[in-house]
Coordinates of C-alpha atoms in Angstrom, one line a residue:
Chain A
X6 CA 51.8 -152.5 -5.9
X7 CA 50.8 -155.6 -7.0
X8 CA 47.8 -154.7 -8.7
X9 CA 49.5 -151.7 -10.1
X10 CA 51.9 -153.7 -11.8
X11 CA 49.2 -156.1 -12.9
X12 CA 47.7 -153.3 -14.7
X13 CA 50.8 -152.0 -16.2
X14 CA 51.9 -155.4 -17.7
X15 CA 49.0 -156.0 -18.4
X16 CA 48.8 -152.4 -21.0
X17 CA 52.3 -153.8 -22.2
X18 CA 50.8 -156.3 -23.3
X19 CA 53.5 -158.5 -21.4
X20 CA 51.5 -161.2 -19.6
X21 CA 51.7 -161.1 -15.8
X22 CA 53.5 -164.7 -15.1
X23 CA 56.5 -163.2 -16.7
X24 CA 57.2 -162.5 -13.2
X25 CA 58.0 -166.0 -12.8
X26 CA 61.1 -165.6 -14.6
X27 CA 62.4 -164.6 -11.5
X28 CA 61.7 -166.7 -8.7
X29 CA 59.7 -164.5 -6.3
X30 CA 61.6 -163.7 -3.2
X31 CA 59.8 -163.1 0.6
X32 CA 60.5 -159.5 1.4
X33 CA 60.4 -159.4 5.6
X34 CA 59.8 -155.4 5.1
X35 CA 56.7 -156.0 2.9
X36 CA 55.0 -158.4 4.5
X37 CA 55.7 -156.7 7.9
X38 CA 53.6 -153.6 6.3
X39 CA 51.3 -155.9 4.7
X40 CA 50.2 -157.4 8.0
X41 CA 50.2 -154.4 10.2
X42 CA 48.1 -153.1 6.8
X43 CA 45.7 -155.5 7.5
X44 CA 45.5 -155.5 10.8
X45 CA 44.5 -151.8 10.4
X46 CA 41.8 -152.3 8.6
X47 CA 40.5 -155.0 10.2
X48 CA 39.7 -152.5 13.3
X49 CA 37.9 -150.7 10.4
X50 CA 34.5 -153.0 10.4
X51 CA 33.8 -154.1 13.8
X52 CA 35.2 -150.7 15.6
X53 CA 35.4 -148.0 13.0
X54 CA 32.6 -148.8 11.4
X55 CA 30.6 -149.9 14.2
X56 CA 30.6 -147.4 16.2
X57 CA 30.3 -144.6 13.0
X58 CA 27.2 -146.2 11.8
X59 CA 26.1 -147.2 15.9
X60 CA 26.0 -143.6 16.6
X61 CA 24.1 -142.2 13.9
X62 CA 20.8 -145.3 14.4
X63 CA 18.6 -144.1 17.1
X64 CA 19.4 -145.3 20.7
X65 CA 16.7 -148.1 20.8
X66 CA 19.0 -149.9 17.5
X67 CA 22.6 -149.5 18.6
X68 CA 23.4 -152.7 19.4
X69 CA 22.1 -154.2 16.6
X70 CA 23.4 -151.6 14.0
X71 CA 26.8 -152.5 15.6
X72 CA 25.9 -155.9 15.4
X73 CA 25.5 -156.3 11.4
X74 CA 29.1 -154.9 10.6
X75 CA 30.6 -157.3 13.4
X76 CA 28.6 -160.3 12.1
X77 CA 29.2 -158.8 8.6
X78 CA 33.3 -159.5 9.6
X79 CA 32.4 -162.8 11.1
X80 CA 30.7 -164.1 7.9
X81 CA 33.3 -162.7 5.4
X82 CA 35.9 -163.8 7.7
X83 CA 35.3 -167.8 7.2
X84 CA 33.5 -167.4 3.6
X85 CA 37.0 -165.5 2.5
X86 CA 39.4 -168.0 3.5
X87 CA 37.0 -171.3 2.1
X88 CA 36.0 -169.8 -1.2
X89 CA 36.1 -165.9 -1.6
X90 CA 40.1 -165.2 -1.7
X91 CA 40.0 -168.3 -4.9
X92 CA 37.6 -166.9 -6.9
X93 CA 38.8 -162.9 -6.3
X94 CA 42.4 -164.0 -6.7
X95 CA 43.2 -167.4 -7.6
X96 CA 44.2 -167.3 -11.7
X97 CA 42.3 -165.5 -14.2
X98 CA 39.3 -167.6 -16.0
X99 CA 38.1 -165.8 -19.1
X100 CA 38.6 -162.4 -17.4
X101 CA 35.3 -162.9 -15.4
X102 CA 36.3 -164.8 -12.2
X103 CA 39.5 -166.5 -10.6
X104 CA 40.1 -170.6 -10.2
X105 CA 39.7 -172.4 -7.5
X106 CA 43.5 -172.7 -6.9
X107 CA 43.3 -171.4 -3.3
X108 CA 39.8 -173.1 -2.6
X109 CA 39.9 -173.4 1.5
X110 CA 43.5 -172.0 1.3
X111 CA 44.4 -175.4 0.4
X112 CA 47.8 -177.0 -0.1
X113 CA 49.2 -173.3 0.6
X114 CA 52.5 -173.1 2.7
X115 CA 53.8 -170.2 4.2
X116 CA 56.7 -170.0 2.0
X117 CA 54.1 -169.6 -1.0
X118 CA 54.3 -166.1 -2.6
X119 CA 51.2 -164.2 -4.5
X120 CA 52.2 -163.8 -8.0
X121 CA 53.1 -160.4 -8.6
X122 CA 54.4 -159.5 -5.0
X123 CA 56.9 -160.3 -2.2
X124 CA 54.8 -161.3 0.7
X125 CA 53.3 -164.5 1.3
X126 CA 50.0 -166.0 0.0
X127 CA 48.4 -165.7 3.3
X128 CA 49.0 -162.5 4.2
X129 CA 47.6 -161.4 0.4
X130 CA 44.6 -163.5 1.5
X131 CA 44.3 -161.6 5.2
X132 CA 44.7 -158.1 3.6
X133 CA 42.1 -158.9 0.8
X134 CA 39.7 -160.3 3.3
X135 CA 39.5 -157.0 5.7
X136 CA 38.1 -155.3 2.2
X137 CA 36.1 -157.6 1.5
X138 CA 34.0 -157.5 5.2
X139 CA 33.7 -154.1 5.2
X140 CA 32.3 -153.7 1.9
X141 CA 30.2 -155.9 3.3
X142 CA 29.4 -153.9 6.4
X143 CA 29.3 -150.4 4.6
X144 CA 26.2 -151.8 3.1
X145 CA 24.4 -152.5 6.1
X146 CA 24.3 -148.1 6.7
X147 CA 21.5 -148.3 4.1
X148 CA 19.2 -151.0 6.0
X149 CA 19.9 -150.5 9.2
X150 CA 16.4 -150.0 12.1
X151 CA 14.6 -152.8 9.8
X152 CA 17.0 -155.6 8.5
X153 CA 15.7 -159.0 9.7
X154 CA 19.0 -160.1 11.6
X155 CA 18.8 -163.4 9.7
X156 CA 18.3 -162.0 6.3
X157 CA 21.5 -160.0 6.8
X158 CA 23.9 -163.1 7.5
X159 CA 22.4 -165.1 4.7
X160 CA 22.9 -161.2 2.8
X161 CA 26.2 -161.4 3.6
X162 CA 27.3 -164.5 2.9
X163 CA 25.6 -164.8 -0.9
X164 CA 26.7 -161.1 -1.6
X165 CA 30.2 -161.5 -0.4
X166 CA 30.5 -164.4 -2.6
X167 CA 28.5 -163.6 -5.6
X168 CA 28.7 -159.8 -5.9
X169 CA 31.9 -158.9 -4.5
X170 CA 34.3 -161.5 -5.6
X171 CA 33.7 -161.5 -9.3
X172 CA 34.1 -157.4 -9.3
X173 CA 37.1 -157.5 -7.0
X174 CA 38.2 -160.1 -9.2
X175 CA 37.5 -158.1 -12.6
X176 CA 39.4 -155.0 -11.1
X177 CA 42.0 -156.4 -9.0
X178 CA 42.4 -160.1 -10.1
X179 CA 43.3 -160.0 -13.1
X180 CA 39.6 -159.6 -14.9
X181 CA 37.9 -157.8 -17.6
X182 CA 38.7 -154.4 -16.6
X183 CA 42.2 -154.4 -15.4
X184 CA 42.8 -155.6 -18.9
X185 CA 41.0 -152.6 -20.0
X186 CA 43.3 -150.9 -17.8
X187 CA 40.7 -149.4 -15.1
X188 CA 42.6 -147.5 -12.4
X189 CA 41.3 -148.7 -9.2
X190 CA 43.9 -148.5 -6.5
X191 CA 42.6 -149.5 -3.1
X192 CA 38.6 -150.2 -3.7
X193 CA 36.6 -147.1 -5.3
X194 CA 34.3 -149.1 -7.9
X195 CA 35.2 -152.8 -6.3
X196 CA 34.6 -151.2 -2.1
X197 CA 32.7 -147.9 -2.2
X198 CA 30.6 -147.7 -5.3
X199 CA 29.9 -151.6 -5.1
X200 CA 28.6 -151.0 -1.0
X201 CA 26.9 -148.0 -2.0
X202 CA 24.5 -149.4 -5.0
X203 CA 24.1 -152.6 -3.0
X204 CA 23.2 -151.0 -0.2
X205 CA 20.9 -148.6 -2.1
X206 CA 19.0 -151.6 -3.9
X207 CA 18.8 -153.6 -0.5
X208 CA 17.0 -150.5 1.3
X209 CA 14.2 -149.8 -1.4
X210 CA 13.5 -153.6 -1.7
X211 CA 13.1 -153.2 2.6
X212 CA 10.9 -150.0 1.8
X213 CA 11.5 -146.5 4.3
X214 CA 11.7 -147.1 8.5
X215 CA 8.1 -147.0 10.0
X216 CA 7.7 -143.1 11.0
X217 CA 10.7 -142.0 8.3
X218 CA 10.0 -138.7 7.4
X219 CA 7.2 -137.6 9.7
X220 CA 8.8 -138.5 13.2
X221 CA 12.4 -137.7 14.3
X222 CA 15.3 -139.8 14.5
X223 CA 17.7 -138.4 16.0
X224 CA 21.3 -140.4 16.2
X225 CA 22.2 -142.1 19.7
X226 CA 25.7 -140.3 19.6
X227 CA 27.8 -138.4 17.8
X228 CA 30.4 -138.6 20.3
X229 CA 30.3 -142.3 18.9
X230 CA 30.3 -141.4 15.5
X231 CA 33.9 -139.2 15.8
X232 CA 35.3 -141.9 17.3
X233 CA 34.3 -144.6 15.0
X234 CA 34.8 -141.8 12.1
X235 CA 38.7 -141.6 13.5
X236 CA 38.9 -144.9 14.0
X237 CA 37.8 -145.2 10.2
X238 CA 40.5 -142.7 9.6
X239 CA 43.0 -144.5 11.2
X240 CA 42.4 -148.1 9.7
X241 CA 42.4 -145.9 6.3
X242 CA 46.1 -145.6 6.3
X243 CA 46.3 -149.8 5.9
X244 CA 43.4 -149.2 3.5
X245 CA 45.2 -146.6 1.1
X246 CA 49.0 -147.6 1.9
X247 CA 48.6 -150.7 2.4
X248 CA 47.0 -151.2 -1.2
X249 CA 51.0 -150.7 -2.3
X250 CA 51.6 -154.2 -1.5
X251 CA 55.0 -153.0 -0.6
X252 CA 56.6 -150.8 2.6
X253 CA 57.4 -148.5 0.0
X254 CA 57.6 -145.1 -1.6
X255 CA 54.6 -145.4 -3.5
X256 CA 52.7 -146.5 0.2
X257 CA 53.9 -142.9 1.5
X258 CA 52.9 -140.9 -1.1
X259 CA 49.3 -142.9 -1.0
X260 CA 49.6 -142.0 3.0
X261 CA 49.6 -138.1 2.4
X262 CA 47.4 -138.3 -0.3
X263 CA 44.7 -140.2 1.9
X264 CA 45.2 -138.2 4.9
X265 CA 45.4 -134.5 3.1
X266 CA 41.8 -135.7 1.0
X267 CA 39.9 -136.6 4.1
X268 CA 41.3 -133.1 5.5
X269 CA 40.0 -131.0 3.6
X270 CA 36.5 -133.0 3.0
X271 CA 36.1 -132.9 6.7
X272 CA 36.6 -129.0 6.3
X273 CA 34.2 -128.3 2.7
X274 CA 31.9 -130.6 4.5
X275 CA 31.3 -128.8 7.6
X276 CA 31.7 -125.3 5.7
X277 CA 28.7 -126.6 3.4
X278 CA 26.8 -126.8 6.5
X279 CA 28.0 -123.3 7.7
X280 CA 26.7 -121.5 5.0
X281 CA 23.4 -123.6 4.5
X282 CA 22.5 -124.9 7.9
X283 CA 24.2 -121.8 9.7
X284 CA 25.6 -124.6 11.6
X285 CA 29.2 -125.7 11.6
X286 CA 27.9 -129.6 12.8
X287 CA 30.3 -131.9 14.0
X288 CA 28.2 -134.9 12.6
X289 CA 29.0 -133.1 9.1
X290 CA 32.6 -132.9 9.9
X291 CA 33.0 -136.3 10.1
X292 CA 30.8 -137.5 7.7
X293 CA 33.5 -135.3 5.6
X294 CA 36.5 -136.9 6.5
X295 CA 34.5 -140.2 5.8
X296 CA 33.6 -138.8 2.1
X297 CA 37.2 -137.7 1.5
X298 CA 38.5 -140.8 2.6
X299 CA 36.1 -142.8 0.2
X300 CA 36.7 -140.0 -2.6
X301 CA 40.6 -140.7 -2.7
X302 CA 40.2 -144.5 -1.9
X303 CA 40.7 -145.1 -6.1
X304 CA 43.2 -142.4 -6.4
X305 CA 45.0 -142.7 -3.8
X306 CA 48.6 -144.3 -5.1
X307 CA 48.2 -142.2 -8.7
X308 CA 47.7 -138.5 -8.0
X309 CA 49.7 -136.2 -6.4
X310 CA 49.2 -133.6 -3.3
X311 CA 47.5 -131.3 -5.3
X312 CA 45.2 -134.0 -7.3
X313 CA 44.3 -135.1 -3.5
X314 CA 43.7 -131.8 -2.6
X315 CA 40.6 -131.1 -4.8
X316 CA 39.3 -134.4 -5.3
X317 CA 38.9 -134.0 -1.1
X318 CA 37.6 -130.7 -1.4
X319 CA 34.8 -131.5 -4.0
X320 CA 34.4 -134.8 -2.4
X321 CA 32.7 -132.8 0.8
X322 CA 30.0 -131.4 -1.2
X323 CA 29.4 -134.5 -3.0
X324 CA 28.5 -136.0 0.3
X325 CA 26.8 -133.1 1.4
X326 CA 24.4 -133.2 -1.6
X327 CA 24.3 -137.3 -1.3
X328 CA 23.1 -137.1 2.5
X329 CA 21.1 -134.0 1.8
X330 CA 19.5 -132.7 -0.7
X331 CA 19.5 -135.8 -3.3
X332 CA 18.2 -138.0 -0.8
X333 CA 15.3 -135.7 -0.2
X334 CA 14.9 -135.1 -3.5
X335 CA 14.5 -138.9 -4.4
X336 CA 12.8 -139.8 -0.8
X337 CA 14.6 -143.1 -0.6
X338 CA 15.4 -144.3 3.1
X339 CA 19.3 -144.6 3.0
X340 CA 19.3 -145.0 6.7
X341 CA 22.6 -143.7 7.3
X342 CA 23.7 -143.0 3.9
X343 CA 26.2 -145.6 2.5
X344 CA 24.6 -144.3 -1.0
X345 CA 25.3 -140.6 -0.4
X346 CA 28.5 -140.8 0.7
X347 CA 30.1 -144.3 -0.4
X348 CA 28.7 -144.7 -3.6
X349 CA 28.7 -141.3 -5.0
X350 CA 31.9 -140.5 -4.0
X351 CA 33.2 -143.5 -5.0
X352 CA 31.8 -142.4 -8.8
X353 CA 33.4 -139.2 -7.9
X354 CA 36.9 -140.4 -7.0
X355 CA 36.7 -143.1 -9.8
X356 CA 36.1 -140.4 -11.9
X357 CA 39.0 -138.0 -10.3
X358 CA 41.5 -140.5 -10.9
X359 CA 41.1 -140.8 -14.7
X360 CA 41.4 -137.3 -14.4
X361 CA 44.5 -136.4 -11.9
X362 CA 46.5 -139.8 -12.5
X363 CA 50.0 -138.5 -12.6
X364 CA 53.0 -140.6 -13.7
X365 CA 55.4 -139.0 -11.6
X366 CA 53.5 -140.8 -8.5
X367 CA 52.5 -144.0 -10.2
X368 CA 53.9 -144.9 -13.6
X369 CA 50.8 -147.4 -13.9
X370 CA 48.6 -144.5 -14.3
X371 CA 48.2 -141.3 -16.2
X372 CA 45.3 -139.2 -16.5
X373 CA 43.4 -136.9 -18.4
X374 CA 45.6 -133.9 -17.0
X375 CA 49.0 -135.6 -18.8
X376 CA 47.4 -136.2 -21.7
X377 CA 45.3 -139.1 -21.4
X378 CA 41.5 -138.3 -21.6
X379 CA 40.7 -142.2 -22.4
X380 CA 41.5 -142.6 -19.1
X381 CA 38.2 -141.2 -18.1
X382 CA 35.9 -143.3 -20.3
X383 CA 37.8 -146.4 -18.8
X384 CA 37.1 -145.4 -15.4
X385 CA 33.7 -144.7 -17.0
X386 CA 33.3 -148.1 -18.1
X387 CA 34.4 -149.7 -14.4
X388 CA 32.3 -147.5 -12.9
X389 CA 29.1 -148.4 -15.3
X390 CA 29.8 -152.1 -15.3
X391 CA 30.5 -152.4 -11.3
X392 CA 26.6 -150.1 -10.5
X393 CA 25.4 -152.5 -13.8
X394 CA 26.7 -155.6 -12.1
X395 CA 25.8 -154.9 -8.3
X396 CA 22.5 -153.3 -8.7
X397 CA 21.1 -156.3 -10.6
X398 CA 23.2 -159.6 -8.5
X399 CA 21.9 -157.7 -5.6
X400 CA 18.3 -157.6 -6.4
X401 CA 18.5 -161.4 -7.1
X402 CA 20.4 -161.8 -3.9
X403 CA 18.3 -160.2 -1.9
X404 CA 15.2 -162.1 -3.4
X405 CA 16.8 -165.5 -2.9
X406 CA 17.5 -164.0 0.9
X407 CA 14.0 -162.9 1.5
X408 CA 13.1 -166.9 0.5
X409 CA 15.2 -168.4 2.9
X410 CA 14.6 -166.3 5.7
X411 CA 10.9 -166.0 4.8
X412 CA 10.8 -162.0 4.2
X413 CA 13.4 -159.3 4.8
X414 CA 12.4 -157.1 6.9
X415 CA 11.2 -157.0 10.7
X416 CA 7.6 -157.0 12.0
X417 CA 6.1 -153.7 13.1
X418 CA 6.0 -154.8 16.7
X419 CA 9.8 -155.5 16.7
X420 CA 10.8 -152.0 14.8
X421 CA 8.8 -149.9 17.0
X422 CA 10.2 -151.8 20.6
X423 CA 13.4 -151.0 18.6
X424 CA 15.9 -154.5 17.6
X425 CA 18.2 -154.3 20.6
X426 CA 15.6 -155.3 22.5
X427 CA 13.7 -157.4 20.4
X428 CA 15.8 -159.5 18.8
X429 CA 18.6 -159.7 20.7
X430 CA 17.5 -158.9 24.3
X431 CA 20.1 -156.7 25.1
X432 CA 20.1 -152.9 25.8
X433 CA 23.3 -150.8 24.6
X434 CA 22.4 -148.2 26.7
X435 CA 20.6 -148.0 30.5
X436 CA 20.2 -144.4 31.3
Chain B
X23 CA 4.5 -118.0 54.4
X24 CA 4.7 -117.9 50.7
X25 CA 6.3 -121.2 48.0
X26 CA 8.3 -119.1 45.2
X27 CA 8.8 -121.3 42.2
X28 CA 10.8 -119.9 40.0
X29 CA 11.6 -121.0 36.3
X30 CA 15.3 -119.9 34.7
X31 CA 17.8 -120.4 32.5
X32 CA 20.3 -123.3 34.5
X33 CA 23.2 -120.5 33.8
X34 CA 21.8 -117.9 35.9
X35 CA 21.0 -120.5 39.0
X36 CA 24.6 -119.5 40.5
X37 CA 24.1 -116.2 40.2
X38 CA 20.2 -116.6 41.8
X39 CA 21.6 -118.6 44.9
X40 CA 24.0 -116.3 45.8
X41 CA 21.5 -113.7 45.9
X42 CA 19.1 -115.4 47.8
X43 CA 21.6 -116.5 50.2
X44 CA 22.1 -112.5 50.6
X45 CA 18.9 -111.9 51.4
X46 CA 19.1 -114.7 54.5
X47 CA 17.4 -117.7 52.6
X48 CA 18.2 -120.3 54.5
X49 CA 17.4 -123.1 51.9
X50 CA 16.1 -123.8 48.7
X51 CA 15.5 -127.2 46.4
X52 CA 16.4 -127.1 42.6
X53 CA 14.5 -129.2 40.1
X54 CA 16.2 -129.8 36.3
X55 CA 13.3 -129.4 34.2
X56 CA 12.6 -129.4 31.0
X57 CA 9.5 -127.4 29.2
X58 CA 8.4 -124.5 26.6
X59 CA 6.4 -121.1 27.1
X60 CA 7.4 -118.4 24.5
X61 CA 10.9 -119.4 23.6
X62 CA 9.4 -122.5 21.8
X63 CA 12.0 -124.9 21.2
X64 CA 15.2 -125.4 19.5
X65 CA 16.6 -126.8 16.0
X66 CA 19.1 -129.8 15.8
X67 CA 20.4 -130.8 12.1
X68 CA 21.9 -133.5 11.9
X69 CA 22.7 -134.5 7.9
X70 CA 20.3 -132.0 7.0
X71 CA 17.6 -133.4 8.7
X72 CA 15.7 -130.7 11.1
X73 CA 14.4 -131.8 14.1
X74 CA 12.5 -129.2 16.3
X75 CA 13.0 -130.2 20.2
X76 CA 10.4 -128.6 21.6
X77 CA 11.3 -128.8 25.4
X78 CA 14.7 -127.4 26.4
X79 CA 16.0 -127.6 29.3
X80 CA 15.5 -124.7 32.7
X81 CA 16.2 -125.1 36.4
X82 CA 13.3 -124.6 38.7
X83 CA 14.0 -123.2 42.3
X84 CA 11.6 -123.8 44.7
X85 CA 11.9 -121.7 48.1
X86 CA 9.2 -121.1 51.1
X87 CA 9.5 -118.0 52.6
X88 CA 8.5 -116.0 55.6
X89 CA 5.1 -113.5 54.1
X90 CA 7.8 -110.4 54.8
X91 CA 10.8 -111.8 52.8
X92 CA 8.4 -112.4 49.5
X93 CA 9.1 -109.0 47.7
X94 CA 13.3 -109.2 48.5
X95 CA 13.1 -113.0 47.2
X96 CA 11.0 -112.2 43.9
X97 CA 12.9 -108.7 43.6
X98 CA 16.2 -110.8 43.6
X99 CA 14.7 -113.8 41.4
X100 CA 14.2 -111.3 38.5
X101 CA 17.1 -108.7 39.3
X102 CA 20.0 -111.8 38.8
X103 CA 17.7 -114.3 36.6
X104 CA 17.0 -111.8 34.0
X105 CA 18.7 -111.5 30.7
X106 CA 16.3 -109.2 28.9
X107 CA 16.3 -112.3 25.8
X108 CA 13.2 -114.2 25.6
X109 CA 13.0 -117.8 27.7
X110 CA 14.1 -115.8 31.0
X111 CA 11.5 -118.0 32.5
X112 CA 8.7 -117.5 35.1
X113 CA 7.7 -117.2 38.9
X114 CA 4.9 -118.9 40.6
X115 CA 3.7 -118.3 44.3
X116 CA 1.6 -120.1 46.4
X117 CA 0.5 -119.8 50.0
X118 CA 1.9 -122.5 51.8
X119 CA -0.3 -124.1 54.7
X120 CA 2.0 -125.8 57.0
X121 CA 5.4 -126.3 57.2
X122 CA 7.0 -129.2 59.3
X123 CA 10.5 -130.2 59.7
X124 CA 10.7 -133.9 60.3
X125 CA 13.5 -133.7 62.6
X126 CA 12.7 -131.5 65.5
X127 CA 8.6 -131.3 64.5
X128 CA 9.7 -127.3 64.7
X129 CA 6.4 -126.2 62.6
X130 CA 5.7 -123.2 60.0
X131 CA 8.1 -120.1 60.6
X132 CA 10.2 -121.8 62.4
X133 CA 10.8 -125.0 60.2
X134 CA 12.0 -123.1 57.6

């Protein structure tokens, strides 16, 4: 809600510390949501996550695909708290990145409440740190099978810090484009689309697995997969609701939204594969809740059932495409597709929102459907400036990376024996 | 005596051992095997992605048999392992030279 009512004031033209006028009072409601919020999606990166992304890698990897959105979490946990939270959140410098007011969560009590809400700085700080580790992590689906292990904590600690911040700072902190009025409700451009080009740009620099394309690799375990994909689902509902910053109305409504979107994407998904494949495959059924999930991510707290309704339907074919046929087309090596599926439906829901915003849900928001089409050339704009942004900071992030951990990318040796063993002598599975 | 190997689809290997415990088989030993002839392999997708596995799975039976019970066994084999679809599998038979069993040291015929 917070970030909704940013926006809003912010159109008004009625500057946001005009909430100080009245001294901000602790609701024990909201910050009990807030933190069971965040708890959720914590279990997101280092279970949901984990074991969505461990399941797809090939047997020999499992350990260590699990491994880079666990250490992902790690990294992003401690960089969050020192720096990350100040420079997303802390006040507004020149639209383009927050002070360092909350630098190590300094001088911060637990009777201190974040501007604009009801709950206490700390648990703000929590919740905004489970988004920013698995951005982090929903990268690594696009460089997993080669990643140097090193490279990816030095990855993740530059990226979190350079890329992520300033964007979730432009869209959520008060920057650039929540000025402009962008529409981004729980992480479409700042989560999806931001993990998605990163990861894209990460896996050309690494270049395509040894064998990709001529050998098979097939995924360790789908059975994984579901259950990290439900897991995923699960931790969603503090994603999506929980981006309300309130136990609230508004958090229900996001709820069904959320939960109707990944639905149906689970369904078009699978039903894509039915008619193409001839097989109804359950590796395509969750990849479709997944899509759906990412697709509504932006909308969720401004459209209503039936806005959620298509953008999830569409959303399944979008990912379908993204996993499929563009990544053929293209012959890039997005290991396990954080392109196809989080950054083009993140475009696609970023999109849908400009388009199915309806002020009966959320009076922040109105789209071209009630008579706003300059909604869509805003979320045009966000969605432009976020790709612009990421795709460049993390080509330069990834060359600074590659310096300090003398290359990128594993030797030959080590990707063939497969990482589990090699790097971290440890076997996930002894059958 | 005679070694029938025979080479089916693991559904029918119920079906098989009931028959061949009809015609007074007294034992048999079941391999899980995995291999191609005719029926080639099979397709996974997964995202899209193809993959031909070329071996799929079968159950081999192996049983030795007196010379006289041969045709009953083999007649049996194909009556219950047959589906009419291609990959109904194969029989093999060899002569078998000796048979011992370790506990008693009863030999041939009478080890079985």
């Amino acid at each position: 809600m917070k970030k909704v009512l940013f926006i809003f004031f912010w159109i008004l033209g009625v500057p946001a510390f005009s909430f100080a006028a009245s001294a901000p009072v602790l609701n024990s409601g909201d910050t009990a949501w807030m933190l069971i919020s965040s708890a959720l999606v914590m279990l997101m990166t280092p279970a949901g996550l984990a074991l969505f992304y461990g399941g797809m890698g090939r047997s020999k990897n499992i350990l260590n695909t699990i491994g880079l959105s666990l250490i992902a979490y790690a990294v992003v946990s401690v960089v969050w708290m020192l720096w990350g939270f100040s420079f997303a959140f802390g006040p507004d410098i020149d639209g383009i990145i927050g002070s360092t007011k909350y630098l190590f969560l300094g001088g911060v009590s637990g009777s201190d409440i974040f501007p604009g809400t009801n709950i206490p700085v700390f648990v703000e700080a929590a919740f905004q740190m489970t988004f920013a580790a698995i951005t982090v992590a929903l990268a690594s689906g696009s460089v997993v099978e080669r990643v140097k292990f090193s490279s990816w904590i030095w990855f993740s600690l530059l990226w979190v810090t350079f890329i992520y911040a300033p964007i979730a700072h432009w869209v959520w902190g008060g920057g650039w484009l929540s000025k402009l009025g962008a529409l981004d409700f729980a992480g479409g451009t700042v989560v999806h689309i931001n993990a998605g080009v990163a990861g894209l740009v990460f896996a050309l620099m690494l270049g395509k697995r040894k064998g990709y394309g001529t050998q098979a690799m097939p995924p360790v375990s789908i059975t994984l997969t579901i259950l990290g994909a439900a897991l995923l689902w699960f931790g969603w509902f503090g994603f999506n609701a929980g981006s309300a910053g309130a136990a609230n109305g508004l958090a229900g409504s996001a709820w069904v939204a959320t939960n109707t979107a990944a639905a149906i994407s689970a369904l078009s998904w699978m039903y894509c594969e039915w008619v193409v494949n001839k097989h109804p495959t359950m590796l395509g059924a969750a990849s479709g809740a997944i899509a759906g999930l990412v697709a509504i991510t932006p909308a969720s707290g401004f459209v209503n059932l039936e806005g959620s309704l298509v953008i999830g339907l569409i959303s399944g074919i979008v990912g379908f495409l993204g996993a499929g046929a563009i990544k053929r087309f293209f012959k890039y090596d997005d290991s396990l597709d954080a392109f196809g599926v989080h950054a083009l439906n993140g475009i696609w829901g970023a999109l849908a929102t400009g388009i199915f915003a309806d002020p009966l849900i959320n009076a922040a928001g109105k789209g071209a459907l009630y008579g706003n089409p300059k909604q869509i050339l805003i979320q045009a704009i966000a969605i432009a400036a976020t790709i612009a942004y990421t795709a460049v900071g993390t080509f330069i992030v990834v060359k600074v990376v590659s310096l300090l951990t003398g290359g990128i990318r594993v030797d030959e040796e080590t990707e063939t024996m497969g990482l589990d063993l090699a790097v971290h002598s440890e076997k996930g599975f002894d059958l | 005596m005679k070694k029938v190997e025979a080479i089916i689809k693991p559904f029918k290997l119920d079906e098989v051992k009931e028959a061949l415990i009809e015609a007074g088989i007294g034992g048999m030993t079941i391999v899980e095997v995995k291999g191609y002839g005719r029926q080639k392999g099979h397709t996974e997708i997964y995202r899209g992605a193809e993959y031909v596995v070329d071996f799929i799975p079968k159950v081999k039976i192996e049983v030795v048999v007196k010379d006289n019970q041969l045709d009953l066994v083999v007649e049996k084999v194909i009556e219950h392992a047959k589906t009419g679809k291609i990959g109904d599998g194969k029989i093999f038979i060899y002569d078998v030279r000796k048979a011992i069993r370790i506990r008693t040291l009863d030999v041939n015929e009478d080890a079985l």
